[in-house]
mmCIF file of C-alpha atoms in Angstrom:
data_model
loop_
_atom_site.group_PDB
_atom_site.id
_atom_site.type_symbol
_atom_site.label_atom_id
_atom_site.label_comp_id
_atom_site.label_asym_id
_atom_site.label_seq_id
_atom_site.Cartn_x
_atom_site.Cartn_y
_atom_site.Cartn_z
ATOM 1 C CA UNK A 22 -87.402 -5.545 -37.385
ATOM 2 C CA UNK A 23 -87.465 -2.057 -38.922
ATOM 3 C CA UNK A 24 -84.446 -1.506 -41.201
ATOM 4 C CA UNK A 25 -82.876 0.890 -43.678
ATOM 5 C CA UNK A 26 -79.683 1.180 -45.728
ATOM 6 C CA UNK A 27 -77.491 4.213 -45.061
ATOM 7 C CA UNK A 28 -74.041 5.720 -44.842
ATOM 8 C CA UNK A 29 -72.557 5.998 -41.369
ATOM 9 C CA UNK A 30 -70.777 9.329 -40.818
ATOM 10 C CA UNK A 31 -67.138 9.252 -39.791
ATOM 11 C CA UNK A 32 -66.451 10.692 -36.317
ATOM 12 C CA UNK A 33 -65.194 14.016 -37.769
ATOM 13 C CA UNK A 34 -68.216 14.285 -40.099
ATOM 14 C CA UNK A 35 -70.544 13.499 -37.177
ATOM 15 C CA UNK A 36 -68.824 16.203 -35.089
ATOM 16 C CA UNK A 37 -69.455 18.721 -37.887
ATOM 17 C CA UNK A 38 -73.121 17.718 -37.999
ATOM 18 C CA UNK A 39 -73.385 18.097 -34.204
ATOM 19 C CA UNK A 40 -71.780 21.530 -34.555
ATOM 20 C CA UNK A 41 -74.427 22.456 -37.146
ATOM 21 C CA UNK A 42 -77.099 21.372 -34.656
ATOM 22 C CA UNK A 43 -75.471 23.562 -31.988
ATOM 23 C CA UNK A 44 -75.474 26.541 -34.370
ATOM 24 C CA UNK A 45 -79.150 25.983 -35.129
ATOM 25 C CA UNK A 46 -80.008 25.833 -31.421
ATOM 26 C CA UNK A 47 -77.979 28.999 -30.781
ATOM 27 C CA UNK A 48 -79.986 30.741 -33.527
ATOM 28 C CA UNK A 49 -83.207 29.818 -31.700
ATOM 29 C CA UNK A 50 -84.279 26.898 -33.898
ATOM 30 C CA UNK A 51 -86.152 24.371 -31.793
ATOM 31 C CA UNK A 52 -87.284 20.840 -32.570
ATOM 32 C CA UNK A 53 -86.557 17.218 -31.764
ATOM 33 C CA UNK A 54 -82.854 17.056 -32.535
ATOM 34 C CA UNK A 55 -81.380 13.666 -33.320
ATOM 35 C CA UNK A 56 -78.566 12.556 -31.069
ATOM 36 C CA UNK A 57 -75.222 12.609 -32.900
ATOM 37 C CA UNK A 58 -74.966 8.808 -32.702
ATOM 38 C CA UNK A 59 -78.209 8.540 -34.715
ATOM 39 C CA UNK A 60 -77.086 10.746 -37.618
ATOM 40 C CA UNK A 61 -76.850 8.982 -40.997
ATOM 41 C CA UNK A 62 -77.453 9.470 -44.729
ATOM 42 C CA UNK A 63 -80.231 7.142 -45.909
ATOM 43 C CA UNK A 64 -79.827 5.402 -49.264
ATOM 44 C CA UNK A 65 -83.033 3.325 -49.035
ATOM 45 C CA UNK A 66 -85.686 2.985 -46.317
ATOM 46 C CA UNK A 67 -87.115 -0.521 -46.126
ATOM 47 C CA UNK A 68 -89.284 -0.557 -43.010
ATOM 48 C CA UNK A 69 -90.377 -3.831 -41.458
ATOM 49 C CA UNK A 70 -88.405 -6.817 -42.739
ATOM 50 C CA UNK A 71 -87.856 -10.101 -40.898
ATOM 51 C CA UNK A 72 -84.193 -10.742 -41.673
ATOM 52 C CA UNK A 73 -80.689 -9.325 -41.960
ATOM 53 C CA UNK A 74 -80.056 -8.407 -45.592
ATOM 54 C CA UNK A 75 -76.532 -7.047 -45.231
ATOM 55 C CA UNK A 76 -75.292 -9.733 -47.657
ATOM 56 C CA UNK A 77 -77.143 -7.877 -50.428
ATOM 57 C CA UNK A 78 -75.385 -4.571 -49.864
ATOM 58 C CA UNK A 79 -73.143 -3.520 -52.744
ATOM 59 C CA UNK A 80 -69.489 -2.960 -51.948
ATOM 60 C CA UNK A 81 -67.922 0.422 -52.637
ATOM 61 C CA UNK A 82 -65.374 -0.379 -55.342
ATOM 62 C CA UNK A 83 -63.908 3.125 -55.493
ATOM 63 C CA UNK A 84 -64.196 5.134 -52.247
ATOM 64 C CA UNK A 85 -65.428 8.671 -52.855
ATOM 65 C CA UNK A 86 -65.944 11.901 -50.887
ATOM 66 C CA UNK A 87 -69.191 13.325 -49.542
ATOM 67 C CA UNK A 88 -69.072 16.956 -48.419
ATOM 68 C CA UNK A 89 -71.529 18.937 -46.284
ATOM 69 C CA UNK A 90 -72.927 21.937 -48.112
ATOM 70 C CA UNK A 91 -76.116 23.540 -46.769
ATOM 71 C CA UNK A 92 -79.163 23.338 -44.497
ATOM 72 C CA UNK A 93 -82.783 22.928 -45.506
ATOM 73 C CA UNK A 94 -86.300 21.999 -44.488
ATOM 74 C CA UNK A 95 -88.522 19.662 -46.455
ATOM 75 C CA UNK A 96 -91.949 20.927 -47.519
ATOM 76 C CA UNK A 97 -94.361 20.684 -44.647
ATOM 77 C CA UNK A 98 -91.520 21.741 -42.308
ATOM 78 C CA UNK A 99 -91.283 18.394 -40.530
ATOM 79 C CA UNK A 100 -87.589 17.672 -41.150
ATOM 80 C CA UNK A 101 -84.589 19.985 -40.826
ATOM 81 C CA UNK A 102 -81.575 18.543 -42.615
ATOM 82 C CA UNK A 103 -77.997 19.047 -43.730
ATOM 83 C CA UNK A 104 -77.405 18.616 -47.440
ATOM 84 C CA UNK A 105 -74.316 17.416 -49.263
ATOM 85 C CA UNK A 106 -72.674 18.585 -52.448
ATOM 86 C CA UNK A 107 -73.974 16.883 -55.600
ATOM 87 C CA UNK A 108 -72.133 13.641 -56.242
ATOM 88 C CA UNK A 109 -72.503 11.293 -59.170
ATOM 89 C CA UNK A 110 -70.739 8.572 -57.162
ATOM 90 C CA UNK A 111 -73.271 8.935 -54.314
ATOM 91 C CA UNK A 112 -76.208 8.877 -56.738
ATOM 92 C CA UNK A 113 -74.768 5.738 -58.374
ATOM 93 C CA UNK A 114 -74.332 4.024 -54.999
ATOM 94 C CA UNK A 115 -77.943 4.764 -54.041
ATOM 95 C CA UNK A 116 -79.038 3.379 -57.416
ATOM 96 C CA UNK A 117 -76.984 0.191 -56.838
ATOM 97 C CA UNK A 118 -78.543 -0.300 -53.400
ATOM 98 C CA UNK A 119 -82.054 0.165 -54.761
ATOM 99 C CA UNK A 120 -81.396 -2.161 -57.698
ATOM 100 C CA UNK A 121 -80.130 -4.864 -55.309
ATOM 101 C CA UNK A 122 -83.278 -4.505 -53.182
ATOM 102 C CA UNK A 123 -85.500 -4.636 -56.257
ATOM 103 C CA UNK A 124 -83.730 -7.751 -57.566
ATOM 104 C CA UNK A 125 -84.151 -9.445 -54.166
ATOM 105 C CA UNK A 126 -87.835 -8.391 -54.131
ATOM 106 C CA UNK A 127 -87.413 -6.424 -50.928
ATOM 107 C CA UNK A 128 -89.870 -3.520 -50.823
ATOM 108 C CA UNK A 129 -88.513 -0.060 -50.009
ATOM 109 C CA UNK A 130 -89.639 3.558 -50.099
ATOM 110 C CA UNK A 131 -89.339 4.533 -53.760
ATOM 111 C CA UNK A 132 -89.219 8.292 -53.282
ATOM 112 C CA UNK A 133 -86.539 9.951 -55.375
ATOM 113 C CA UNK A 134 -83.120 9.859 -53.743
ATOM 114 C CA UNK A 135 -82.481 13.228 -52.097
ATOM 115 C CA UNK A 136 -79.196 12.953 -50.161
ATOM 116 C CA UNK A 137 -79.459 14.577 -46.733
ATOM 117 C CA UNK A 138 -78.832 13.969 -43.055
ATOM 118 C CA UNK A 139 -81.792 14.638 -40.775
ATOM 119 C CA UNK A 140 -80.738 16.943 -37.933
ATOM 120 C CA UNK A 141 -84.118 17.613 -36.283
ATOM 121 C CA UNK A 142 -87.768 16.679 -36.624
ATOM 122 C CA UNK A 143 -90.681 19.106 -36.223
ATOM 123 C CA UNK A 144 -88.410 22.179 -36.331
ATOM 124 C CA UNK A 145 -89.606 25.651 -35.420
ATOM 125 C CA UNK A 146 -87.520 28.343 -37.101
ATOM 126 C CA UNK A 147 -87.980 31.897 -35.791
ATOM 127 C CA UNK A 148 -89.033 34.387 -38.485
ATOM 128 C CA UNK A 149 -85.768 36.319 -38.261
ATOM 129 C CA UNK A 150 -83.630 33.206 -38.880
ATOM 130 C CA UNK A 151 -82.505 32.347 -42.412
ATOM 131 C CA UNK A 152 -81.073 28.860 -42.674
ATOM 132 C CA UNK A 153 -78.932 30.003 -45.594
ATOM 133 C CA UNK A 154 -77.157 32.387 -43.211
ATOM 134 C CA UNK A 155 -76.199 29.687 -40.696
ATOM 135 C CA UNK A 156 -72.704 28.501 -41.491
ATOM 136 C CA UNK A 157 -72.410 24.783 -42.137
ATOM 137 C CA UNK A 158 -69.119 23.439 -40.779
ATOM 138 C CA UNK A 159 -66.728 22.254 -43.445
ATOM 139 C CA UNK A 160 -66.592 18.478 -43.439
ATOM 140 C CA UNK A 161 -65.889 15.733 -45.933
ATOM 141 C CA UNK A 162 -65.936 11.995 -45.379
ATOM 142 C CA UNK A 163 -64.742 9.218 -47.643
ATOM 143 C CA UNK A 164 -67.445 6.639 -48.339
ATOM 144 C CA UNK A 165 -65.936 3.160 -48.091
ATOM 145 C CA UNK A 166 -68.938 1.009 -47.241
ATOM 146 C CA UNK A 167 -72.698 0.821 -46.924
ATOM 147 C CA UNK A 168 -74.470 -0.002 -43.649
ATOM 148 C CA UNK A 169 -77.656 -1.806 -42.743
ATOM 149 C CA UNK A 170 -79.342 -0.140 -39.775
ATOM 150 C CA UNK A 171 -82.014 -1.351 -37.394
ATOM 151 C CA UNK A 172 -84.409 1.238 -36.009
ATOM 152 C CA UNK A 173 -85.790 0.733 -32.496
ATOM 153 C CA UNK A 174 -88.375 2.899 -30.756
ATOM 154 C CA UNK A 175 -87.805 3.659 -27.091
ATOM 155 C CA UNK A 176 -89.593 5.922 -24.621
ATOM 156 C CA UNK A 177 -87.142 8.759 -25.358
ATOM 157 C CA UNK A 178 -87.256 8.343 -29.144
ATOM 158 C CA UNK A 179 -85.646 6.290 -31.869
ATOM 159 C CA UNK A 180 -82.275 4.581 -31.761
ATOM 160 C CA UNK A 181 -80.477 3.529 -34.934
ATOM 161 C CA UNK A 182 -77.963 0.679 -34.756
ATOM 162 C CA UNK A 183 -75.647 -0.614 -37.484
ATOM 163 C CA UNK A 184 -76.347 -4.345 -37.793
ATOM 164 C CA UNK A 185 -74.499 -5.070 -41.028
ATOM 165 C CA UNK A 186 -71.977 -3.602 -43.423
ATOM 166 C CA UNK A 187 -71.079 -4.207 -47.061
ATOM 167 C CA UNK A 188 -67.906 -6.129 -47.665
ATOM 168 C CA UNK A 189 -64.985 -4.118 -48.931
ATOM 169 C CA UNK A 190 -63.254 -5.326 -52.086
ATOM 170 C CA UNK A 191 -60.761 -8.044 -51.193
ATOM 171 C CA UNK A 192 -62.536 -9.108 -47.962
#
């Protein structure tokens, strides 16, 4: 199965992300928009792996906030994303996840951690549109756990499903 480790947005955070997608569409930005149920913040992409590894996921000892901040496009213009405010706690959590995968000898994409939520793939932004001028809805979520997702390809695109979750302290 194809898997990755990510944060699952709360319903209110997901609604804010969907609102950002609506604002982008209204501005004339086209692309393959992810369905709101597929939105997530990846901590580590693993790819093909034969088993559930949710038992390796670190627990979140001290819940912390993640706040939406801006929109951007990665070089090569293949991914339009929503960024979050810098967070030492988020960076530390990503580092813990990656250290656990390394210790368990599970290969993962070792690109630098760049916290974002993919909103659309293959975007086309009209010349007159400035992403910095599109208002990002205010939204903050409290990170309480880490999720293991499975990625399945269907005729209409990808579907991401939570198949495991880190244990919370005391569970």
